[in-house]
Coordinates of C-alpha atoms and ligand atoms in Angstrom, one line a residue:
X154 CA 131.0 59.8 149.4
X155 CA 132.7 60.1 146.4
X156 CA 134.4 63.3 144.7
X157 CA 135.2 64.5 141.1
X158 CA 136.9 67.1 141.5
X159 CA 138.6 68.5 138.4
X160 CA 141.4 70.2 138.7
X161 CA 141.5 73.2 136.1
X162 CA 138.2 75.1 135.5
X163 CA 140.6 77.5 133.9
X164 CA 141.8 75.7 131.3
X165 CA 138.5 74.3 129.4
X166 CA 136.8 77.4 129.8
X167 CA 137.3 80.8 127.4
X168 CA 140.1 83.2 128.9
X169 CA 139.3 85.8 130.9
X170 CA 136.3 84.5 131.8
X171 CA 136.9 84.3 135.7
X172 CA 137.4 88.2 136.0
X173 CA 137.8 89.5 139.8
X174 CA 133.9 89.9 139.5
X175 CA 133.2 86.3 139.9
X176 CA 130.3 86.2 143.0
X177 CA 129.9 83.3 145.3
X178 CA 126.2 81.9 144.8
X179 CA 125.0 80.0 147.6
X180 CA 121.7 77.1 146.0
X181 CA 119.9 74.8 148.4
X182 CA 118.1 72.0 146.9
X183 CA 115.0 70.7 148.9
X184 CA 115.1 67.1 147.7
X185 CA 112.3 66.2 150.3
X186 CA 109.9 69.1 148.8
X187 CA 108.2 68.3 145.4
X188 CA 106.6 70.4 142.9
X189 CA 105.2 68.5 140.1
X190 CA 105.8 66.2 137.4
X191 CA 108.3 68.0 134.7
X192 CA 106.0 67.0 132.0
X193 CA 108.1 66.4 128.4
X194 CA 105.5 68.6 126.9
X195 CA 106.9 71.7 128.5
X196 CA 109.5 71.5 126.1
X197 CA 107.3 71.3 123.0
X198 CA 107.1 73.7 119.6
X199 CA 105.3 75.1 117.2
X200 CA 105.5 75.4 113.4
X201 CA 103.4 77.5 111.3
X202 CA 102.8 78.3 107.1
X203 CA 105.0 81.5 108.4
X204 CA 108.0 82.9 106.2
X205 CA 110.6 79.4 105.9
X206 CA 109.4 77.7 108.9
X207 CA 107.8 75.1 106.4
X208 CA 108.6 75.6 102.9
X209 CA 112.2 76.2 102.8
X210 CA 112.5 74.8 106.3
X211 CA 111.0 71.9 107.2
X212 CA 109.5 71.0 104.0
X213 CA 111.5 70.8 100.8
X214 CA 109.6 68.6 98.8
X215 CA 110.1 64.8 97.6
X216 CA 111.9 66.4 93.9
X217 CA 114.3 68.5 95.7
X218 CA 117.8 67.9 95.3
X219 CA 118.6 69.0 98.8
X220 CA 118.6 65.3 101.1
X221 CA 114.8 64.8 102.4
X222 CA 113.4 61.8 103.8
X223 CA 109.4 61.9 101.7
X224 CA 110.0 65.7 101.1
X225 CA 111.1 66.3 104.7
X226 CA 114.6 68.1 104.9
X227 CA 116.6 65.4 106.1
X228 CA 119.0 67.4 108.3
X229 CA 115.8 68.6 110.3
X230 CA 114.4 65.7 110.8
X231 CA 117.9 64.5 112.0
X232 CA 118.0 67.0 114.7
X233 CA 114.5 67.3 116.0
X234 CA 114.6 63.4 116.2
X235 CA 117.4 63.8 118.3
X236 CA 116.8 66.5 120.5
X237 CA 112.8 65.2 121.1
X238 CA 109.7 66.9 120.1
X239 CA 106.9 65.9 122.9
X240 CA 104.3 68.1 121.1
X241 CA 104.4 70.1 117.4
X242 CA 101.5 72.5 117.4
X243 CA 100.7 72.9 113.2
X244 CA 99.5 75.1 110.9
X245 CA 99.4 78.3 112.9
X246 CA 99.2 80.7 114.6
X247 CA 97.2 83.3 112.8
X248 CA 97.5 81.3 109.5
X249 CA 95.4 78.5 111.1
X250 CA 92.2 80.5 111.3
X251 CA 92.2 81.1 107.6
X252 CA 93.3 77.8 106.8
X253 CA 90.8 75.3 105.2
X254 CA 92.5 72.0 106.0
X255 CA 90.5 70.0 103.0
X256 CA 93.0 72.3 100.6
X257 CA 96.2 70.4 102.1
X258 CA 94.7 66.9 101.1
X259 CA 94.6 64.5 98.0
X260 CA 97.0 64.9 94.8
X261 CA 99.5 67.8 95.3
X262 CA 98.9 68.9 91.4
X263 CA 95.2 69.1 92.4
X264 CA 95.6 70.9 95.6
X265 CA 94.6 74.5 95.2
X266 CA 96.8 77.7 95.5
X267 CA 95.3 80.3 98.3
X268 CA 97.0 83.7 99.8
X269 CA 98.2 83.7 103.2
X270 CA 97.0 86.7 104.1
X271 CA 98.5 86.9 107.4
X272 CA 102.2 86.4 106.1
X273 CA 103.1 88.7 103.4
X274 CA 99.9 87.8 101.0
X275 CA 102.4 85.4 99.3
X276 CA 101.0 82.5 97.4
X277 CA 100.3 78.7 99.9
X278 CA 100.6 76.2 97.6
X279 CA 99.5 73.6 100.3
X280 CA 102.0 71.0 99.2
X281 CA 102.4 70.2 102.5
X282 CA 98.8 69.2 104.6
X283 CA 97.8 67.2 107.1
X284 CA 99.6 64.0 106.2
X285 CA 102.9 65.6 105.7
X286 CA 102.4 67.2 109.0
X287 CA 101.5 64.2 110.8
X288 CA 104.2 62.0 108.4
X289 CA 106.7 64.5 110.0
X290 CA 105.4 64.2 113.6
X291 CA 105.8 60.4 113.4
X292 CA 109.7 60.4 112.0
X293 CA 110.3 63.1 114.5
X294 CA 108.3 61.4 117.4
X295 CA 106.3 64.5 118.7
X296 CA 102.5 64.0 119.4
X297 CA 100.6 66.1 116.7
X298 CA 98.6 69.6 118.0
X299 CA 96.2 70.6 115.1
X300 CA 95.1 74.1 115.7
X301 CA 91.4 74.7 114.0
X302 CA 89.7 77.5 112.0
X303 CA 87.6 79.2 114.2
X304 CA 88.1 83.3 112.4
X305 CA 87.0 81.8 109.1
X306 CA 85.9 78.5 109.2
X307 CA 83.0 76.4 110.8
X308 CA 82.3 74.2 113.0
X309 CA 81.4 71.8 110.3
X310 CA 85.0 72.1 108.8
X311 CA 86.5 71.6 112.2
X312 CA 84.8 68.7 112.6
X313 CA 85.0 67.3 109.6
X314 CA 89.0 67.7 110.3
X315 CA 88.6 65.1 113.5
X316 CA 86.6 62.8 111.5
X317 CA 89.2 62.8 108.8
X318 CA 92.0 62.4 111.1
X319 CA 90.4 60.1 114.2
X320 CA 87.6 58.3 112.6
X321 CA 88.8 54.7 111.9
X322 CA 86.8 53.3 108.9
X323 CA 83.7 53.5 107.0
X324 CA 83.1 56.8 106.8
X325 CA 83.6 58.6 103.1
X326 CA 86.0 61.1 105.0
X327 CA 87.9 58.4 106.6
X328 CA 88.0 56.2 103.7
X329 CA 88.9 59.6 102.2
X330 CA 91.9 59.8 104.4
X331 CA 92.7 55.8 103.3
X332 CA 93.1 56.6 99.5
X333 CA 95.2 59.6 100.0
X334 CA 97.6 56.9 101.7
X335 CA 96.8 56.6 105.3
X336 CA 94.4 53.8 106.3
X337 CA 95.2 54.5 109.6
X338 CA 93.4 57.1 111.6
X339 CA 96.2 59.4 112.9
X340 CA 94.6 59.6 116.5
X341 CA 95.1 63.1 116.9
X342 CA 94.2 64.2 120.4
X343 CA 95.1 68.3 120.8
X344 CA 92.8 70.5 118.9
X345 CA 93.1 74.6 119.4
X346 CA 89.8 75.6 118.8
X347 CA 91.1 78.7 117.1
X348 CA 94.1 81.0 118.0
X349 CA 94.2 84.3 119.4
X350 CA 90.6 84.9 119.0
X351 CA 91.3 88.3 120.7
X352 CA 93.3 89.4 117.5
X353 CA 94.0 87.7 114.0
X354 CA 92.1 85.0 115.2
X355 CA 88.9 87.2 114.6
X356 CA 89.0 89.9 116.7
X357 CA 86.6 89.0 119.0
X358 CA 85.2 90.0 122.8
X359 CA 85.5 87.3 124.9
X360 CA 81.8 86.8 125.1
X361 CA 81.2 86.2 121.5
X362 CA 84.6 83.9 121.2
X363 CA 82.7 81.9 124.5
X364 CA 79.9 81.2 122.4
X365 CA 81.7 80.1 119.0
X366 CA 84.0 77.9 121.5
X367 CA 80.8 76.2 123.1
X368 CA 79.4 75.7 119.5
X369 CA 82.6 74.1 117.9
X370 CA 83.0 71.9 121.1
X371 CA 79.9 70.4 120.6
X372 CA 81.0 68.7 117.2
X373 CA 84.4 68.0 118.1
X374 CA 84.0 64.5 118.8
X375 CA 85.8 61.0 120.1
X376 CA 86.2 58.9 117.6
X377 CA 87.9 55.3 117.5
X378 CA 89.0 55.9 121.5
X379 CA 90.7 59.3 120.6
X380 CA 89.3 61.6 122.6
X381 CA 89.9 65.5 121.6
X382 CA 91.5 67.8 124.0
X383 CA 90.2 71.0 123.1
X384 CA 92.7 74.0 123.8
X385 CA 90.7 77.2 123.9
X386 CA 92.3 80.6 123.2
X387 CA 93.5 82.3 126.2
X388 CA 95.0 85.7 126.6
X389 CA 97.9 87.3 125.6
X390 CA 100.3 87.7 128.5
X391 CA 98.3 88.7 131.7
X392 CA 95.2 89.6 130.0
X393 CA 92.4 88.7 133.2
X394 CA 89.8 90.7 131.1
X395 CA 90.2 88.4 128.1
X396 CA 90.1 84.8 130.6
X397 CA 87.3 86.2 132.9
X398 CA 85.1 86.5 130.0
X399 CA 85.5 84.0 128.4
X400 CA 85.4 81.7 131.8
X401 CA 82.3 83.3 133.0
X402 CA 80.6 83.1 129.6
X403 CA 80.8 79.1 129.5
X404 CA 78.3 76.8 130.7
X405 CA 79.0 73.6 131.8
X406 CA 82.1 72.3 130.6
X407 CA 85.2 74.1 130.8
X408 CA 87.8 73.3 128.0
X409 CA 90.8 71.3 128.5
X410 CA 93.5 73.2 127.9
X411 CA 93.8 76.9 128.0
X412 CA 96.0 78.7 125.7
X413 CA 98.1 82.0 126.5
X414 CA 100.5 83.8 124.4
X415 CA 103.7 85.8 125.9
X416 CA 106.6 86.9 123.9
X417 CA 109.5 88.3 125.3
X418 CA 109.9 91.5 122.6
X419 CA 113.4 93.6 122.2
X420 CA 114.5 96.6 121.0
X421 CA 117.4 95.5 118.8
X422 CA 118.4 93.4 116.0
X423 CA 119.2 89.9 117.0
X424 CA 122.8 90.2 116.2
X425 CA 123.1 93.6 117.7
X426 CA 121.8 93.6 121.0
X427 CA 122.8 96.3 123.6
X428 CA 123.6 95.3 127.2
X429 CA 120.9 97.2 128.0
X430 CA 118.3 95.8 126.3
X431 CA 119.6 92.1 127.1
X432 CA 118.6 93.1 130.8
X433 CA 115.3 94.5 129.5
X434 CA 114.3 91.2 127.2
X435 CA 115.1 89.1 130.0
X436 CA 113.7 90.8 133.5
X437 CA 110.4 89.7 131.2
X438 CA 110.7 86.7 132.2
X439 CA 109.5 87.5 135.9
X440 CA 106.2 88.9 134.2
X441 CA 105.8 85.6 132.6
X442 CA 106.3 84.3 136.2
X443 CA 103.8 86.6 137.7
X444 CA 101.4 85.9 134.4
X445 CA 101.5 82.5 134.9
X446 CA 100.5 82.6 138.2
X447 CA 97.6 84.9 137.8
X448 CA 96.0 82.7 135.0
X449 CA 96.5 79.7 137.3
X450 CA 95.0 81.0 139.4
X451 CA 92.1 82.9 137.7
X452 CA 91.4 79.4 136.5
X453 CA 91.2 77.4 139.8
X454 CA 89.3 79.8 140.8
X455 CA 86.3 78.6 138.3
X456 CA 84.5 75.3 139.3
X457 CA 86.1 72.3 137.5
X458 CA 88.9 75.2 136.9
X459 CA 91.8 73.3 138.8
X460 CA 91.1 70.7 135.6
X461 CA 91.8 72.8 132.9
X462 CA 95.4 72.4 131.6
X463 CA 97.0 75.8 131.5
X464 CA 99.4 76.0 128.3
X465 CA 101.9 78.8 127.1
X466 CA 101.4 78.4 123.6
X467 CA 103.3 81.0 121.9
X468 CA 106.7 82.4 123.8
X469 CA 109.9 83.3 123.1
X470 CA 112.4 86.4 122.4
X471 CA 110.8 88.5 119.8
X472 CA 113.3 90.9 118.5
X473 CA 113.5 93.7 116.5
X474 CA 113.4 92.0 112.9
X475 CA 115.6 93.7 110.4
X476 CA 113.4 93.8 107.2
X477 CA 116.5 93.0 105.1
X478 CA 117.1 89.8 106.8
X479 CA 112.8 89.0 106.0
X480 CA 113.8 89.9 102.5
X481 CA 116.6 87.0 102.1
X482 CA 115.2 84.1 104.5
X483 CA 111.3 85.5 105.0
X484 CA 109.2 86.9 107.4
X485 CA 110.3 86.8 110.9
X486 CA 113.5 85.3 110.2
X487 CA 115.6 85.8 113.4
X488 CA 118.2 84.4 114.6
X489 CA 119.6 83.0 117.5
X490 CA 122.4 84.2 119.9
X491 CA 123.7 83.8 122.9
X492 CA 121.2 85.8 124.6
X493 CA 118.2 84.0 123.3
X494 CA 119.7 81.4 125.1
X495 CA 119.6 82.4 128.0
X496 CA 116.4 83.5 127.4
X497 CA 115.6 80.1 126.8
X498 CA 117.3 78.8 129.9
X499 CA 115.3 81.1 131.7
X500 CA 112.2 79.7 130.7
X501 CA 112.6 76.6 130.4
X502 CA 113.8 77.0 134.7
X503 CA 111.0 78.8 135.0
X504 CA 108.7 75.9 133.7
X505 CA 110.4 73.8 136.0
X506 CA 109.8 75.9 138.8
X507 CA 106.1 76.6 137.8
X508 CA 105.9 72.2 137.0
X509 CA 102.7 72.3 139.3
X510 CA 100.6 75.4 137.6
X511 CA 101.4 74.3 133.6
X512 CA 100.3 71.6 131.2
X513 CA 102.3 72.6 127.9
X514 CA 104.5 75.2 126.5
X515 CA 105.5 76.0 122.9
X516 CA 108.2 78.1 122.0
X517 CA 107.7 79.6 118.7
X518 CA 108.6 78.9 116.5
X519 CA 110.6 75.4 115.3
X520 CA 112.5 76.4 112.0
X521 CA 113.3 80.2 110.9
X522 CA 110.6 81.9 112.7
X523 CA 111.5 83.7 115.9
X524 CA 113.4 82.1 118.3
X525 CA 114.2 79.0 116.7
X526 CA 115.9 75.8 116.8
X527 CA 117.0 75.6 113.1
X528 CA 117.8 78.1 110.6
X529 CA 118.2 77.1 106.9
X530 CA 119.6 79.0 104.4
X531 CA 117.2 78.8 101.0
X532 CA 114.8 75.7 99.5
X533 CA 117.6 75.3 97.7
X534 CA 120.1 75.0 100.3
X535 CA 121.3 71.9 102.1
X536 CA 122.9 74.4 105.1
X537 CA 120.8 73.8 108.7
X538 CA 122.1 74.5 111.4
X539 CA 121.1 73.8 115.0
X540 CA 121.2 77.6 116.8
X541 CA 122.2 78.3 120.2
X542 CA 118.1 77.9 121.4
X543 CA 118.2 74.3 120.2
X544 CA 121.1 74.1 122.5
X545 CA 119.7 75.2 125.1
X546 CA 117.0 72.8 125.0
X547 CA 119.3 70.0 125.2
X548 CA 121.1 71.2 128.0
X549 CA 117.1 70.7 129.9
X550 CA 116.4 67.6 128.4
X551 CA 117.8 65.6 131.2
X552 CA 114.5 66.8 133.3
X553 CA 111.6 65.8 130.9
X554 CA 109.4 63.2 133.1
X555 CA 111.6 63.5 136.1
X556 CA 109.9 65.5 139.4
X557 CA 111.0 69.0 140.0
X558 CA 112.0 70.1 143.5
X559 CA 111.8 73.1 145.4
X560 CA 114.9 75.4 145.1
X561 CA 116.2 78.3 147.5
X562 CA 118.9 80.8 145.9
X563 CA 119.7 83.5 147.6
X564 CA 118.5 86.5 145.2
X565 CA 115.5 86.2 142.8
X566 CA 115.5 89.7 141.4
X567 CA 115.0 89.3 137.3
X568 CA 118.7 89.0 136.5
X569 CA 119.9 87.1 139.9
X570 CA 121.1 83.1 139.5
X571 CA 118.2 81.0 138.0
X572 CA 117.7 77.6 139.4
X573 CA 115.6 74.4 138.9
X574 CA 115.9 71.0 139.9
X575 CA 114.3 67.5 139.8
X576 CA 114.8 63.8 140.4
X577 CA 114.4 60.7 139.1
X578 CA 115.3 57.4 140.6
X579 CA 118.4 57.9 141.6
X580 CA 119.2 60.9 139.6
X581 CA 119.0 64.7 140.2
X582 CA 119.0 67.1 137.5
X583 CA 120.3 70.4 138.5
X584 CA 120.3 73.4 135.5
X585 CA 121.3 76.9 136.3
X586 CA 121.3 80.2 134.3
X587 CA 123.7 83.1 134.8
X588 CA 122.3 86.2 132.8
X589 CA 124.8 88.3 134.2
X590 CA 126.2 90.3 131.3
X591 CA 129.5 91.3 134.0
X592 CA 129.7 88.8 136.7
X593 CA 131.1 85.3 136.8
X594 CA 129.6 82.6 139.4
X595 CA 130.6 80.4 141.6
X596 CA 127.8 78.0 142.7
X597 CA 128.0 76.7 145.5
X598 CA 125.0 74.1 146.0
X599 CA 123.6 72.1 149.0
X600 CA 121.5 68.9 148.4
X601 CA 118.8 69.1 151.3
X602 CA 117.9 65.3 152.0
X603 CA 120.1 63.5 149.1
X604 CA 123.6 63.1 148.7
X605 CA 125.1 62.3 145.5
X606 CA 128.1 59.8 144.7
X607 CA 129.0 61.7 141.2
X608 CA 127.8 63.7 138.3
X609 CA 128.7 65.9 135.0
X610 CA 127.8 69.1 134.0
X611 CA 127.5 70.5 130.4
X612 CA 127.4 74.7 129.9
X613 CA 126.5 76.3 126.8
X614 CA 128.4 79.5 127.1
X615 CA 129.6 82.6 124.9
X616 CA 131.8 85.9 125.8
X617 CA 129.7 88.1 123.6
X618 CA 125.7 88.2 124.2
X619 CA 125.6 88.7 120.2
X620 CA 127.4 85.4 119.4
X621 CA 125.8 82.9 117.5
X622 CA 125.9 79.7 114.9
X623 CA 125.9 80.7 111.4
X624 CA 125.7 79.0 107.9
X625 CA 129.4 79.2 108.1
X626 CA 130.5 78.8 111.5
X627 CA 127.7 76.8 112.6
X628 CA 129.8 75.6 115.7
X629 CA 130.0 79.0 117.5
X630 CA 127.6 78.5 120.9
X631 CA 127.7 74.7 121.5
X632 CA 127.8 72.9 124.3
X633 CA 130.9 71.9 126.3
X634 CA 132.0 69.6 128.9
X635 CA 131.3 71.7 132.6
X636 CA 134.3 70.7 135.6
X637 CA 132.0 70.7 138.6
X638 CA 133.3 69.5 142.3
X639 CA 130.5 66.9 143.6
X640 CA 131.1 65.7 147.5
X641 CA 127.9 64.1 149.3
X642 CA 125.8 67.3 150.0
X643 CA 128.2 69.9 148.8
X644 CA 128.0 70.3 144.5
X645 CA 129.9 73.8 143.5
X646 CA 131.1 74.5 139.7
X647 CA 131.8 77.7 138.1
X648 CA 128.8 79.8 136.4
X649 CA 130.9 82.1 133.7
X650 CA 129.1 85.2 133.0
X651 CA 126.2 85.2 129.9
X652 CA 126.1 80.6 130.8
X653 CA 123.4 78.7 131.3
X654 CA 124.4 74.8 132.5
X655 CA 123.3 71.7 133.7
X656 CA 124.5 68.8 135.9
X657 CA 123.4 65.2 136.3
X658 CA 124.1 64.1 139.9
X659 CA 123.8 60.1 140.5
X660 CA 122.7 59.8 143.8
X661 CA 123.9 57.9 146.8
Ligands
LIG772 O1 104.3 83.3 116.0 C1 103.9 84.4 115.2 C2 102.5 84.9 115.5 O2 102.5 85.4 116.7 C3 101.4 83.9 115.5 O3 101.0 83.6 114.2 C4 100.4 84.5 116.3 O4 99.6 83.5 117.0 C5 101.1 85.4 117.2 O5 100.6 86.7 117.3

């Protein structure tokens, strides 16, 4: 047994923090009871021809003055490298089924100029296609996610798309691909065969979306040993109507991944959030529980269903957008505060939690565009800065490929103690969220089956829910050092109101 005990919480954590509400929390981990694998992808984004998320954001063009590695903003690249991108869904979103991938390809001064009629009707110069997206998935190290054009394109089109992009050689579209620069095929394996096919995506019953999804699955082929996983478009939150019929409508083969979309909306600005609505935004998260769950389980309940990969495409906070702040950065601008972290830590527990019912999950969006991990301040701006989401995702990192365990807290209403743990050889990774906007913590956690010799902890933690990194105090809501008491069995720290934290035990 070993100890490290520290001796002042006090004095490394913000005054006043340890009020006389502080509430004992008692946490048993079940090191003996496994869920599932934590897979990486759970933590994985999406970036879509949306407002800055790519021009402006991501993409600033090889002439710019502002640093970029091949036209890539350099300081984004930096950070995503850093932080780990298992999966980057690209282009969209709604944008994707308008989007005729053949524009984004060849000379840039030949590529031609359409409207994105989803976002604002502004003009998409497609300076940045398929290869920058894939150029940017390999200096980033995420797996690419191509989402088709299903609402206005073809099958042909999509298939062409995973000839261009999987077929090795000898083909004109793959020798196509080798004079724009990339002899290589880019082995992409996920394809969304559309998105939201219930809305933007074409508006659709789920009978007639069943039969356009059986059509383009036909052509969408393995080429060079890349073998497609097709995504199809599930339902917004827990939509049973939308997934039945589609389900019941297909035939033989059931896709492999299965797509639903659940934002977590709220009433206020992002920078001006009441109490009040905090709670609200955040009790939604026990819907996306119960959601989850349902579509799991609609799912298994189809023959072959237990195969198909269930994936939350699209979440995230949502907040009321303030159309001043569109006006300066673009649409669906929002920042990041304090409470979108913990929105974040909620979900990214809850993945952990659910480790046994999901495939994938992409928060939306990756630069700019709702709850983010980067803002940037203009194409012409160098400023980036990592918000408190991207933060937050850091603090979970520690759990991607490890297994997660079974957890017992002693409340799970919406706004009680979140939990998760897992383990790796010889490692357990405990993260815990306090979404209390008026009660301090302490934990007080019992390993079930394990014992640990040592550990750490790091918090990411802010007295006011509204608190966030800026252009000019980008260093606001970062992460700091956590105290936390570790002896055998016995792990107990202190949660500080609005904190969400993790700790890395080594195990005896
Ligand atoms: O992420 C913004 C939009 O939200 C996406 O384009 C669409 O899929 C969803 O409705």
């Amino acid at each position: 047994m070993a100890g490290t005990a520290v001796a002042s919480l006090a004095s490394l954590l913000p005054r006043n923090v340890f009020a006389d509400t502080t509430t004992a929390q008692r946490v048993v981990v079940h090191s003996d009871s496994e869920i599932a694998t934590v897979r990486p992808e759970f933590h994985s984004h999406f970036a879509e021809h949306l407002g800055s998320c790519i021009y402006g954001g991501l993409w600033v063009g090889k002439n710019s003055r502002v640093p970029n590695v091949d036209g890539h903003r350099r300081a984004a690249v930096d950070y995503l490298r850093e932080l780990g991108v298992p999966v980057l869904r690209w282009p969209g979103g709604c944008f994707a089924d308008d989007y005729h991938w053949h524009d984004g390809i060849g000379p840039e001064a030949k590529r031609p100029k359409r409207v994105n009629i989803h976002w604002g009707a502004g003009v998409e110069e497609n300076s940045f296609g398929t290869h920058e997206f894939i150029d940017l998935c390999r200096k980033i190290g995420a797996e690419p996610y191509l989402a088709g054009n299903v609402g206005s394109g073809s099958p042909r089109e999509m298939r062409d798309w995973v000839e261009y992009c999987n077929y090795p050689s000898g083909t004109d579209l793959s020798q196509e691909r080798a004079a724009n620069g990339s002899p290589d095929p880019f082995r992409v394996r996920y394809w969304g065969v559309g998105n939201e096919s219930w809305g933007c995506g074409g508006n659709m019953r789920p009978d007639e979306y069943a039969a356009l999804y059986r059509r383009f699955a036909v052509y969408l082929r393995e080429f060079g040993g890349t073998k497609p996983f097709l995504i199809a478009s599930g339902p917004s939150g827990s939509d049973v109507g939308w997934s039945r019929g589609f389900l019941d409508k297909m035939k033989y083969e059931l896709p492999d991944g299965f797509s639903m979309h659940y934002y977590e909306g709220g009433e206020d600005a992002p920078t001006e959030f009441t109490v009040a609505h905090m709670n609200e935004q955040l009790s939604i998260f026990a819907k996306v529980e119960d959601s989850i769950r349902l579509q799991r389980a609609v799912l298994d309940g189809y023959h072959e269903g237990r195969n198909v990969g269930l994936i939350l495409d699209e979440w995230g906070v949502w907040d009321h957008i303030p159309p001043s702040d569109e006006k300066i950065h673009g649409a669906l601008w929002q920042q990041s505060t304090m409470r979108s972290a913990l929105a974040a830590g909620l979900g990214l527990n809850l993945f952990n939690r659910l480790a046994d019912q999901l495939y994938m999950c992409n928060i939306a969006q990756i630069v700019n565009v709702l709850q983010s991990l980067l803002i940037t301040e203009g194409i012409e701006s160098n400023k980036c800065v990592r918000t408190s989401t991207y933060y937050a995702f850091m603090l979970f990192k520690a759990h991607r490929s490890k297994t997660a365990l079974h957890v017992t807290t002693q409340d799970s209403s919406p706004l009680a103690l979140s939990a998760s743990a897992s383990l790796g050889a010889n490692e357990m990774v405990l993260s815990f969220v306090n979404p209390h906007s008026d009660a301090d913590m302490h934990v007080d956690c019992s390993l079930l089956g394990a014992s640990a010799k040592d550990g750490t902890a790091e918090i990411l933690h802010h007295t006011d829910l509204n608190a966030c990194n800026t252009f000019d105090k980008p260093d606001t809501v970062v992460i700091q050092k956590l105290p936390i008491k570790v002896d055998d069995v016995r792990i107990q720290f202190d949660l500080p109101r609005m904190s969400l934290a993790t700790a890395t035990l080594r195990l005896g």
